[in-house]
Amino acid sequence: MEKIQYQFEYIKYSSLDELDETRKNLVKKSIEIAKKAHVPYSNFHVGAAVLLENGEILVGNNQENASYPVGTCAERTLLNYVHANFPEQKKLILAVSVLDTDQDVSPCGMCRQAILEYENLQNENIEIILHNNSGSLIHIPSAQSILPLNFNSKMLNQ
Ligand code: THU
């Protein structure tokens, strides 16, 4: 029998001003795009902004549907579009902002898996910065760190 322990570290900031300009700008872009989320059912606005290797920033938000399960989170709306259009560009930093809660937020399980796919593919971590309406932030070093013991392509012998 072997007991295996998993640990991960993240950083909490109390204000945007604690971030460097690059990250602050990315979070601001995620706040702006959250305002345009299509959320008639939850009224929970989420915005995401990703910084690519070439310096370009792309944004997306959650898109809900009258048939609820059809709706897509901001992270996946954005990353699927980005990878469809710029598959060769590494995704370096992903900022996610939520407008409607003061609680700390974190990507849902399905989004963690989606971010992990791209992280594994590019062989480089995707930094994740999470921002809520109180202004506090969480900085996570990678998708892998928030999805321990994950399912990935190696298990499909690929
Ligand atoms: N949502 C996101 O956009 N990202 C997440 O990581 C968690 C949840 C959205 C889905 C839905 O439109 C709303 O937030 C409420 O669950």
PDB file of C-alpha atoms and ligand atoms in Angstrom:
ATOM      1  CA  MET A   1       0.000   0.000   0.000  1.00  0.00           C
ATOM      2  CA  GLU A   2       1.257   3.451  -0.836  1.00  0.00           C
ATOM      3  CA  LYS A   3      -0.245   6.691   0.305  1.00  0.00           C
ATOM      4  CA  ILE A   4       0.239   9.511  -2.144  1.00  0.00           C
ATOM      5  CA  GLN A   5      -0.266  13.106  -1.195  1.00  0.00           C
ATOM      6  CA  TYR A   6      -1.009  15.947  -3.528  1.00  0.00           C
ATOM      7  CA  GLN A   7      -0.265  19.574  -2.732  1.00  0.00           C
ATOM      8  CA  PHE A   8      -0.529  22.748  -4.681  1.00  0.00           C
ATOM      9  CA  GLU A   9       0.128  26.380  -4.006  1.00  0.00           C
ATOM     10  CA  TYR A  10      -1.694  29.415  -5.212  1.00  0.00           C
ATOM     11  CA  ILE A  11      -1.374  33.096  -4.571  1.00  0.00           C
ATOM     12  CA  LYS A  12      -4.137  35.357  -3.386  1.00  0.00           C
ATOM     13  CA  TYR A  13      -4.094  39.070  -4.090  1.00  0.00           C
ATOM     14  CA  SER A  14      -6.454  41.593  -2.583  1.00  0.00           C
ATOM     15  CA  SER A  15      -6.352  44.057  -5.442  1.00  0.00           C
ATOM     16  CA  LEU A  16      -5.632  44.364  -9.150  1.00  0.00           C
ATOM     17  CA  ASP A  17      -2.885  46.854  -8.338  1.00  0.00           C
ATOM     18  CA  GLU A  18      -0.771  44.021  -6.975  1.00  0.00           C
ATOM     19  CA  LEU A  19      -0.444  42.560 -10.481  1.00  0.00           C
ATOM     20  CA  ASP A  20       2.072  43.632 -13.111  1.00  0.00           C
ATOM     21  CA  GLU A  21       0.805  45.637 -16.100  1.00  0.00           C
ATOM     22  CA  THR A  22       0.461  42.620 -18.424  1.00  0.00           C
ATOM     23  CA  ARG A  23      -1.698  40.675 -16.012  1.00  0.00           C
ATOM     24  CA  LYS A  24      -3.659  43.702 -14.866  1.00  0.00           C
ATOM     25  CA  ASN A  25      -4.505  44.535 -18.475  1.00  0.00           C
ATOM     26  CA  LEU A  26      -5.584  40.945 -19.138  1.00  0.00           C
ATOM     27  CA  VAL A  27      -7.903  40.921 -16.121  1.00  0.00           C
ATOM     28  CA  LYS A  28      -9.397  44.253 -17.184  1.00  0.00           C
ATOM     29  CA  LYS A  29     -10.153  42.779 -20.611  1.00  0.00           C
ATOM     30  CA  SER A  30     -11.885  39.817 -18.959  1.00  0.00           C
ATOM     31  CA  ILE A  31     -14.023  42.207 -16.882  1.00  0.00           C
ATOM     32  CA  GLU A  32     -15.066  44.152 -19.970  1.00  0.00           C
ATOM     33  CA  ILE A  33     -16.083  41.082 -21.943  1.00  0.00           C
ATOM     34  CA  ALA A  34     -17.973  39.625 -18.948  1.00  0.00           C
ATOM     35  CA  LYS A  35     -20.409  42.523 -19.324  1.00  0.00           C
ATOM     36  CA  LYS A  36     -21.425  41.142 -22.736  1.00  0.00           C
ATOM     37  CA  ALA A  37     -22.088  37.578 -21.518  1.00  0.00           C
ATOM     38  CA  HIS A  38     -25.319  35.990 -22.756  1.00  0.00           C
ATOM     39  CA  VAL A  39     -26.722  34.979 -19.373  1.00  0.00           C
ATOM     40  CA  PRO A  40     -30.514  35.407 -19.348  1.00  0.00           C
ATOM     41  CA  TYR A  41     -30.966  32.291 -17.175  1.00  0.00           C
ATOM     42  CA  SER A  42     -28.297  32.595 -14.480  1.00  0.00           C
ATOM     43  CA  ASN A  43     -27.538  36.312 -14.722  1.00  0.00           C
ATOM     44  CA  PHE A  44     -24.007  35.248 -13.768  1.00  0.00           C
ATOM     45  CA  HIS A  45     -21.567  37.115 -15.976  1.00  0.00           C
ATOM     46  CA  VAL A  46     -18.208  35.505 -16.631  1.00  0.00           C
ATOM     47  CA  GLY A  47     -15.502  36.869 -18.922  1.00  0.00           C
ATOM     48  CA  ALA A  48     -12.247  35.312 -20.033  1.00  0.00           C
ATOM     49  CA  ALA A  49      -9.186  36.782 -21.720  1.00  0.00           C
ATOM     50  CA  VAL A  50      -6.165  34.876 -22.931  1.00  0.00           C
ATOM     51  CA  LEU A  51      -2.688  36.149 -23.734  1.00  0.00           C
ATOM     52  CA  LEU A  52      -1.078  34.341 -26.650  1.00  0.00           C
ATOM     53  CA  GLU A  53       2.611  33.838 -27.289  1.00  0.00           C
ATOM     54  CA  ASN A  54       2.547  36.481 -30.051  1.00  0.00           C
ATOM     55  CA  GLY A  55       1.229  39.074 -27.577  1.00  0.00           C
ATOM     56  CA  GLU A  56      -2.304  39.020 -28.916  1.00  0.00           C
ATOM     57  CA  ILE A  57      -5.200  39.002 -26.423  1.00  0.00           C
ATOM     58  CA  LEU A  58      -8.500  37.310 -27.240  1.00  0.00           C
ATOM     59  CA  VAL A  59     -11.650  37.393 -25.163  1.00  0.00           C
ATOM     60  CA  GLY A  60     -14.868  35.425 -24.638  1.00  0.00           C
ATOM     61  CA  ASN A  61     -17.756  35.028 -22.211  1.00  0.00           C
ATOM     62  CA  ASN A  62     -20.384  32.534 -21.128  1.00  0.00           C
ATOM     63  CA  GLN A  63     -23.128  31.798 -23.629  1.00  0.00           C
ATOM     64  CA  GLU A  64     -26.280  30.280 -22.185  1.00  0.00           C
ATOM     65  CA  ASN A  65     -29.163  28.574 -23.951  1.00  0.00           C
ATOM     66  CA  ALA A  66     -32.872  28.021 -23.282  1.00  0.00           C
ATOM     67  CA  SER A  67     -31.923  24.347 -23.279  1.00  0.00           C
ATOM     68  CA  TYR A  68     -29.650  24.830 -20.249  1.00  0.00           C
ATOM     69  CA  PRO A  69     -26.993  22.122 -20.830  1.00  0.00           C
ATOM     70  CA  VAL A  70     -26.237  23.604 -24.241  1.00  0.00           C
ATOM     71  CA  GLY A  71     -24.753  26.689 -22.589  1.00  0.00           C
ATOM     72  CA  THR A  72     -20.988  27.103 -22.557  1.00  0.00           C
ATOM     73  CA  CYS A  73     -18.709  28.606 -19.908  1.00  0.00           C
ATOM     74  CA  ALA A  74     -16.577  31.631 -20.741  1.00  0.00           C
ATOM     75  CA  GLU A  75     -13.325  29.657 -20.586  1.00  0.00           C
ATOM     76  CA  ARG A  76     -14.441  27.086 -23.156  1.00  0.00           C
ATOM     77  CA  THR A  77     -16.189  29.604 -25.410  1.00  0.00           C
ATOM     78  CA  LEU A  78     -12.864  31.407 -25.602  1.00  0.00           C
ATOM     79  CA  LEU A  79     -10.319  28.590 -25.694  1.00  0.00           C
ATOM     80  CA  ASN A  80     -12.141  26.531 -28.308  1.00  0.00           C
ATOM     81  CA  TYR A  81     -12.340  29.573 -30.570  1.00  0.00           C
ATOM     82  CA  VAL A  82      -8.718  30.485 -29.982  1.00  0.00           C
ATOM     83  CA  HIS A  83      -7.447  27.002 -30.653  1.00  0.00           C
ATOM     84  CA  ALA A  84      -9.621  26.683 -33.762  1.00  0.00           C
ATOM     85  CA  ASN A  85      -8.119  29.854 -35.202  1.00  0.00           C
ATOM     86  CA  PHE A  86      -4.578  29.987 -33.812  1.00  0.00           C
ATOM     87  CA  PRO A  87      -3.651  26.380 -33.026  1.00  0.00           C
ATOM     88  CA  GLU A  88       0.061  27.111 -33.300  1.00  0.00           C
ATOM     89  CA  GLN A  89      -0.004  29.913 -30.728  1.00  0.00           C
ATOM     90  CA  LYS A  90       0.751  28.974 -27.134  1.00  0.00           C
ATOM     91  CA  LYS A  91      -1.800  30.170 -24.616  1.00  0.00           C
ATOM     92  CA  LEU A  92       0.243  31.738 -21.848  1.00  0.00           C
ATOM     93  CA  ILE A  93      -2.116  33.362 -19.357  1.00  0.00           C
ATOM     94  CA  LEU A  94      -5.866  32.998 -18.920  1.00  0.00           C
ATOM     95  CA  ALA A  95      -7.739  35.598 -16.873  1.00  0.00           C
ATOM     96  CA  VAL A  96     -11.301  34.867 -15.755  1.00  0.00           C
ATOM     97  CA  SER A  97     -13.557  37.466 -14.140  1.00  0.00           C
ATOM     98  CA  VAL A  98     -16.929  37.078 -12.524  1.00  0.00           C
ATOM     99  CA  LEU A  99     -19.093  40.168 -12.064  1.00  0.00           C
ATOM    100  CA  ASP A 100     -21.855  38.873  -9.835  1.00  0.00           C
ATOM    101  CA  THR A 101     -20.190  37.519  -6.730  1.00  0.00           C
ATOM    102  CA  ASP A 102     -17.766  38.648  -4.037  1.00  0.00           C
ATOM    103  CA  GLN A 103     -16.785  35.024  -3.406  1.00  0.00           C
ATOM    104  CA  ASP A 104     -13.567  33.526  -4.703  1.00  0.00           C
ATOM    105  CA  VAL A 105     -14.233  31.785  -7.973  1.00  0.00           C
ATOM    106  CA  SER A 106     -12.583  28.911  -9.761  1.00  0.00           C
ATOM    107  CA  PRO A 107     -13.142  27.181 -13.121  1.00  0.00           C
ATOM    108  CA  CYS A 108     -15.694  24.366 -13.214  1.00  0.00           C
ATOM    109  CA  GLY A 109     -14.469  20.802 -13.687  1.00  0.00           C
ATOM    110  CA  MET A 110     -15.274  20.712 -17.379  1.00  0.00           C
ATOM    111  CA  CYS A 111     -13.299  23.903 -18.004  1.00  0.00           C
ATOM    112  CA  ARG A 112     -10.331  22.584 -16.004  1.00  0.00           C
ATOM    113  CA  GLN A 113     -10.259  19.564 -18.294  1.00  0.00           C
ATOM    114  CA  ALA A 114     -10.506  21.795 -21.388  1.00  0.00           C
ATOM    115  CA  ILE A 115      -7.680  24.081 -20.238  1.00  0.00           C
ATOM    116  CA  LEU A 116      -5.575  21.024 -19.375  1.00  0.00           C
ATOM    117  CA  GLU A 117      -5.932  19.654 -22.915  1.00  0.00           C
ATOM    118  CA  TYR A 118      -4.364  22.789 -24.387  1.00  0.00           C
ATOM    119  CA  GLU A 119      -1.735  22.959 -21.663  1.00  0.00           C
ATOM    120  CA  ASN A 120      -0.629  19.389 -22.387  1.00  0.00           C
ATOM    121  CA  LEU A 121      -0.656  20.030 -26.112  1.00  0.00           C
ATOM    122  CA  GLN A 122       1.639  23.035 -25.893  1.00  0.00           C
ATOM    123  CA  ASN A 123       3.841  21.443 -23.251  1.00  0.00           C
ATOM    124  CA  GLU A 124       3.802  24.622 -21.228  1.00  0.00           C
ATOM    125  CA  ASN A 125       1.719  25.728 -18.274  1.00  0.00           C
ATOM    126  CA  ILE A 126      -1.230  28.034 -18.716  1.00  0.00           C
ATOM    127  CA  GLU A 127      -1.301  30.495 -15.830  1.00  0.00           C
ATOM    128  CA  ILE A 128      -4.809  31.126 -14.560  1.00  0.00           C
ATOM    129  CA  ILE A 129      -5.863  34.351 -12.851  1.00  0.00           C
ATOM    130  CA  LEU A 130      -9.297  34.444 -11.257  1.00  0.00           C
ATOM    131  CA  HIS A 131     -11.018  37.657 -10.318  1.00  0.00           C
ATOM    132  CA  ASN A 132     -14.273  38.321  -8.509  1.00  0.00           C
ATOM    133  CA  ASN A 133     -16.389  41.372  -7.860  1.00  0.00           C
ATOM    134  CA  SER A 134     -14.761  42.172  -4.502  1.00  0.00           C
ATOM    135  CA  GLY A 135     -11.560  42.828  -6.433  1.00  0.00           C
ATOM    136  CA  SER A 136      -9.663  39.933  -4.895  1.00  0.00           C
ATOM    137  CA  LEU A 137      -7.690  37.609  -7.151  1.00  0.00           C
ATOM    138  CA  ILE A 138      -6.352  34.081  -7.171  1.00  0.00           C
ATOM    139  CA  HIS A 139      -3.323  33.140  -9.200  1.00  0.00           C
ATOM    140  CA  ILE A 140      -2.989  29.469 -10.126  1.00  0.00           C
ATOM    141  CA  PRO A 141       0.189  28.208 -11.812  1.00  0.00           C
ATOM    142  CA  SER A 142      -1.401  25.712 -14.224  1.00  0.00           C
ATOM    143  CA  ALA A 143      -4.510  23.704 -15.130  1.00  0.00           C
ATOM    144  CA  GLN A 144      -2.708  20.533 -14.050  1.00  0.00           C
ATOM    145  CA  SER A 145      -2.375  21.882 -10.499  1.00  0.00           C
ATOM    146  CA  ILE A 146      -6.157  22.173 -10.090  1.00  0.00           C
ATOM    147  CA  LEU A 147      -6.943  18.842 -11.738  1.00  0.00           C
ATOM    148  CA  PRO A 148      -4.863  16.201  -9.988  1.00  0.00           C
ATOM    149  CA  LEU A 149      -5.113  12.595 -11.126  1.00  0.00           C
ATOM    150  CA  ASN A 150      -6.649  13.798 -14.365  1.00  0.00           C
ATOM    151  CA  PHE A 151      -7.685  11.949 -17.473  1.00  0.00           C
ATOM    152  CA  ASN A 152      -5.463  12.836 -20.414  1.00  0.00           C
ATOM    153  CA  SER A 153      -4.348  11.708 -23.852  1.00  0.00           C
ATOM    154  CA  LYS A 154      -1.529   9.498 -22.519  1.00  0.00           C
ATOM    155  CA  MET A 155      -4.213   7.178 -21.219  1.00  0.00           C
ATOM    156  CA  LEU A 156      -5.475   6.769 -24.751  1.00  0.00           C
ATOM    157  CA  ASN A 157      -1.931   5.712 -25.736  1.00  0.00           C
ATOM    158  CA  GLN A 158      -1.462   8.856 -27.790  1.00  0.00           C
TER     159      GLN A 158
HETATM  160  N1  THU B   1     -19.578  29.553 -15.737  1.00  0.00           N
HETATM  161  C1  THU B   1     -18.475  29.940 -16.454  1.00  0.00           C
HETATM  162  O1  THU B   1     -18.583  30.675 -17.450  1.00  0.00           O
HETATM  163  N2  THU B   1     -17.261  29.487 -16.053  1.00  0.00           N
HETATM  164  C2  THU B   1     -17.061  28.635 -15.012  1.00  0.00           C
HETATM  165  O2  THU B   1     -15.942  28.172 -14.800  1.00  0.00           O
HETATM  166  C3  THU B   1     -18.168  28.297 -14.111  1.00  0.00           C
HETATM  167  C4  THU B   1     -19.526  28.698 -14.574  1.00  0.00           C
HETATM  168  C5  THU B   1     -20.900  30.003 -16.178  1.00  0.00           C
HETATM  169  C6  THU B   1     -21.794  28.912 -16.699  1.00  0.00           C
HETATM  170  C7  THU B   1     -23.153  29.528 -16.523  1.00  0.00           C
HETATM  171  O3  THU B   1     -23.434  30.346 -17.648  1.00  0.00           O
HETATM  172  C8  THU B   1     -22.999  30.423 -15.295  1.00  0.00           C
HETATM  173  O4  THU B   1     -21.600  30.605 -15.123  1.00  0.00           O
HETATM  174  C9  THU B   1     -23.601  29.860 -14.033  1.00  0.00           C
HETATM  175  O5  THU B   1     -23.156  28.582 -13.789  1.00  0.00           O
END
